[in-house]
Amino acid sequence: MGRILLLIELKGGNDGLNTVIPYADAKYRELRPGIGVARDHTIQLDEKVGLHSKLEPLMDSWKAGDLAIVQGVGYPYPNRSHFRSIEIWDTASASNQTLSEGWIARAFHGATLAKGVGVDSIVVDTNALPSTGPGLRTIVMQDAENFLRQAQALKDAGGMKDGSATGNPALRHLLAVRQEINGAAKGLADKLRNAATPKEAYPQEVLLGRQLELATRVVTARVPVVAIKAALGGFDTHANQVQPHERLLGLLAVNLATLRKNLIAANLWNDVVVMTYSEFGRRVRQNASGGTDHGTAAPLFVMGGGVKGGLHGVYPSLSDLADGDLKHSVDFRSVFATVAQGCWGQQRDFGLRQPQRLGFL
Amino acid sequence: MIAPVSRRGFVVGVASLSAGLWTPRLVRAASTMDFDEARHLLSRTTFGATPAEIRAFEAQDYVAAVDRLLAGVRRDAITPPPGWLDEGPAELRRQQRAARAERAEAQKKQGVDGKPLRATQPIQEQGRELRNWWIEEMLVTDQPLTERMVLFWHNHFTSSLLKVRFPPALFRQNALFRREALGNFATLLKEVARDPAMLIYLDGMRSVARQPNENFARELLELFTLGEGHYSEADIKAAARAFTGWTVDRQTGHFKTRDNAHDGGEKTFLGQSGRFDGDAIIAILLRHPRTAETIVEKLWREFVSLKPDPGEVKKLAGSFRANYEIKPLMRAILLSAQFRDPANRGGLIKSPVELIVGTVHLLGLPVPEKTQLVRMMQGLGQMPFGPPNVKGWPGSESWITTYTLMLRQQFLRRIVEATTVASMEGAMMSSPRNRRIERREQLPMRSDDSAMQMAEPTAEPRPVEGRSLRYAGDEARLGPTLSGVDSATLLRTLLPRAPIDTVDPARTPGATVAAAMVDTAYQLK
């Protein structure tokens, strides 16, 4: 039982205010005179907020009620460093706490996983932190054919039973990775070989298209993984952001819409939960370079046949700012707790005393 | 974790004994290197050494060997710079426009082979030349330690071509790293803050008093000097104000100041107040003990082991802070008991650049065209002038994932199977078959296997001796760097420790090299 989480990292800190736009708030236009999204480029969702028009391909999902937008997601004492903040998200830690294990791996502490194919989680981009941990067998793979071909050439570590590697963490790591490849290759080979190509082709101009194509094959081949992770980069828009940001939103939307069509066609849309996330949002006020600096809270998208669509959480006020930044209304760990319960039936609080029960799953 | 500590303790004990009690003659004998220690020193300070290079250090006094390595450091590259170096951004913009027009024109026509013509884009082309230029320098330099340090600084003061989009500035930044490779960190830091590539990369050029851009200030504190947890958000804001007005001339691409854009007001930074400018901020950072510690820790992880020894780091940082001279610091690191501890040998993972440059160097392969080498570096996660983000490549264990380990093995297998022993003689440049074999000589390293399949031997007799090292038996001809060396020495040259998989010691030298290169221990240094 359980659903596959398809996690999509928006690298660099997506500008939430220009993604889900508080179009009715006069403050929005006042603080963003140059880069604010015009009213006629906003798709109205309710009387307060709207989507950027480049996200139009997501409207099918919205109208079908399987697109949830969780508003104002962040955490207390926000950190504005890319590396630190993504680490906080990926490990579901508090701002002042350093954890080395990813939140998906943590969600399966003490849980029994299907032994099935030797792999529990597949990363099709490069950042594997969310599913990194001793309990999950995670494979990083950008191309299935290549993976299988190469894994065959990498023999098992026969000669290392004497424990001579224990004092050398670098060697220990190498051998562990080698073993992981061997285990996963054995299980994946048959499954993927028989997987059909996705019905509708993904746009190829960004890596995300290729990543989602591979993700689709993994899902349709019914490889029993708990999570697949992909990413779209380029959201660190410090200068002249309007065009590049619009382009990214457009690419994201087209790819997600294609994914939805493919999984509906394969009758698997109920078995997958797609979630976007980013290390932070951006400052409310635009900077002098026509861009935005690192900020705090932002909305994220959750999609899937089992998702209760609509707006969740509260859009942070643009008049009640903390040092020029939005105050979060939903702790991201509540989102993760909801996903852990809704996807995998795992009850986790991720260190929150009282995780908020969010209704999207 | 207990064993290495006790071994380290033992080595420290020996070192102190030798300093105090042993006779001078024994001191020299005690500090003389054997083959394995010479290999260790060179594997950590170069891209990997050939048997001849190791033998040139073997039996030398260790301290003298370290001093010799450090004395030879270069301040300029041997390889002549690319031709476009003096072109300003205005010229590059003009070329980009011309190329765009050409592209639009070309899209209307078709090339001879039916595919649309592709006009090269000047920035991409210059970037390619820039990367190839640096790889060439790594391969031809007589001082690989210099290039290792340039790579270290590139990974500390990162800038990426993807954002900078002005290759001459990145070339000059690279030259700065070479000039100060083992020079002075204080000088380097001041120069980096004025470096046009850095000003573009971290948006300093756009930072003005009216609205300071915090990008550079944040990374200056978080990554370049103090490290996280040693400053506040207010310190970042103050530093950002201090650097306002430092910018890049749009015509020449060189550093310039704009006084009217500078915030000359009073700032409070790390508890001190004044009308600070950028240099004053840097001076305060250089007085902070964390700055030296950050650099020492990073050098330790690059050259010694994955786990910096906190006591030793503090001690080294204390001396480093006195004048920020890099060479004495590196000397102390290389002479440290931890560096020399045999337990640390093979304890670091080669970076993609080290793996690829080192392998090409070790086998003495002629690679006239570097683009494919760079492409493989990119695949393995380390494209020169293209760090993933401002934090640089995290390195060490993160170099090895399920994906990159397979790609590394694929690269090495391909070199073993397809590149080594041919002697290219006679008239053999005509038929397509020969051209295929010729391509094999030039490292087919595409990310798919089609090149390999093309190179599959057929039943026909071959016109050249292009046999795989692994199966070549006694006829295998190793390149000049490895020929004439016995199998046991080859194994000790190629691997920092015993092989992981069984390597038959009775095999031919060619087969030994082949087995060693695909052994997991080859990933270590």
PDB file of C-alpha atoms in Angstrom, chain B residues 45 47 73-78 130 133-135 137-138 141 143-159 170-183 188 192 299 302-303 326 330 353 382 384-385 393:
ATOM      1  CA  THR B  45      50.113  17.542  -4.118  1.00  0.00           C
ATOM      2  CA  PHE B  47      47.288  15.060 -10.086  1.00  0.00           C
ATOM      3  CA  VAL B  73      55.471  27.118  -7.414  1.00  0.00           C
ATOM      4  CA  ARG B  74      54.550  29.107 -10.511  1.00  0.00           C
ATOM      5  CA  ARG B  75      52.826  32.473 -10.592  1.00  0.00           C
ATOM      6  CA  ASP B  76      51.997  32.377 -14.306  1.00  0.00           C
ATOM      7  CA  ALA B  77      50.682  29.697 -16.618  1.00  0.00           C
ATOM      8  CA  ILE B  78      52.913  28.056 -19.212  1.00  0.00           C
ATOM      9  CA  LEU B 130      38.863  28.686 -21.582  1.00  0.00           C
ATOM     10  CA  TRP B 133      43.107  26.041 -21.847  1.00  0.00           C
ATOM     11  CA  TRP B 134      43.085  25.274 -18.137  1.00  0.00           C
ATOM     12  CA  ILE B 135      43.005  21.502 -18.615  1.00  0.00           C
ATOM     13  CA  GLU B 137      47.797  23.828 -18.326  1.00  0.00           C
ATOM     14  CA  MET B 138      47.089  21.112 -15.742  1.00  0.00           C
ATOM     15  CA  THR B 141      52.630  22.314 -16.175  1.00  0.00           C
ATOM     16  CA  GLN B 143      54.283  22.449 -11.174  1.00  0.00           C
ATOM     17  CA  PRO B 144      51.034  20.533 -10.707  1.00  0.00           C
ATOM     18  CA  LEU B 145      50.811  21.713  -7.089  1.00  0.00           C
ATOM     19  CA  THR B 146      50.237  25.219  -8.443  1.00  0.00           C
ATOM     20  CA  GLU B 147      47.247  24.017 -10.462  1.00  0.00           C
ATOM     21  CA  ARG B 148      45.921  22.039  -7.514  1.00  0.00           C
ATOM     22  CA  MET B 149      45.978  25.271  -5.519  1.00  0.00           C
ATOM     23  CA  VAL B 150      44.337  27.234  -8.362  1.00  0.00           C
ATOM     24  CA  LEU B 151      41.592  24.611  -8.379  1.00  0.00           C
ATOM     25  CA  PHE B 152      41.341  24.913  -4.593  1.00  0.00           C
ATOM     26  CA  TRP B 153      40.860  28.694  -4.778  1.00  0.00           C
ATOM     27  CA  HIS B 154      38.430  28.311  -7.680  1.00  0.00           C
ATOM     28  CA  ASN B 155      36.377  26.089  -5.409  1.00  0.00           C
ATOM     29  CA  HIS B 156      36.651  28.559  -2.514  1.00  0.00           C
ATOM     30  CA  PHE B 157      36.057  31.855  -4.330  1.00  0.00           C
ATOM     31  CA  THR B 158      33.661  30.328  -6.825  1.00  0.00           C
ATOM     32  CA  SER B 159      32.434  31.998  -9.979  1.00  0.00           C
ATOM     33  CA  LEU B 170      37.080  34.315 -15.565  1.00  0.00           C
ATOM     34  CA  PHE B 171      40.454  33.922 -17.227  1.00  0.00           C
ATOM     35  CA  ARG B 172      41.759  36.887 -15.214  1.00  0.00           C
ATOM     36  CA  GLN B 173      40.250  35.490 -12.028  1.00  0.00           C
ATOM     37  CA  ASN B 174      42.029  32.211 -12.732  1.00  0.00           C
ATOM     38  CA  ALA B 175      45.279  34.140 -13.253  1.00  0.00           C
ATOM     39  CA  LEU B 176      44.732  35.843  -9.896  1.00  0.00           C
ATOM     40  CA  PHE B 177      44.339  32.449  -8.217  1.00  0.00           C
ATOM     41  CA  ARG B 178      47.610  31.338  -9.825  1.00  0.00           C
ATOM     42  CA  ARG B 179      49.457  34.532  -8.852  1.00  0.00           C
ATOM     43  CA  GLU B 180      48.437  34.022  -5.210  1.00  0.00           C
ATOM     44  CA  ALA B 181      48.176  30.217  -5.359  1.00  0.00           C
ATOM     45  CA  LEU B 182      50.649  29.893  -2.508  1.00  0.00           C
ATOM     46  CA  GLY B 183      51.055  33.618  -1.966  1.00  0.00           C
ATOM     47  CA  LEU B 188      43.911  37.310  -2.422  1.00  0.00           C
ATOM     48  CA  VAL B 192      38.770  38.808  -5.073  1.00  0.00           C
ATOM     49  CA  LEU B 299      42.950  22.905   3.122  1.00  0.00           C
ATOM     50  CA  GLU B 302      41.628  18.907   0.501  1.00  0.00           C
ATOM     51  CA  PHE B 303      45.124  17.678   1.325  1.00  0.00           C
ATOM     52  CA  ILE B 326      49.935  30.483   2.377  1.00  0.00           C
ATOM     53  CA  MET B 330      51.008  24.467   3.390  1.00  0.00           C
ATOM     54  CA  VAL B 353      39.423  16.650 -12.446  1.00  0.00           C
ATOM     55  CA  GLN B 382      33.053  18.949 -11.793  1.00  0.00           C
ATOM     56  CA  PRO B 384      35.830  23.743 -14.513  1.00  0.00           C
ATOM     57  CA  PHE B 385      34.442  27.297 -14.372  1.00  0.00           C
ATOM     58  CA  TRP B 393      31.780  21.406  -5.128  1.00  0.00           C
TER      59      TRP B 393
END
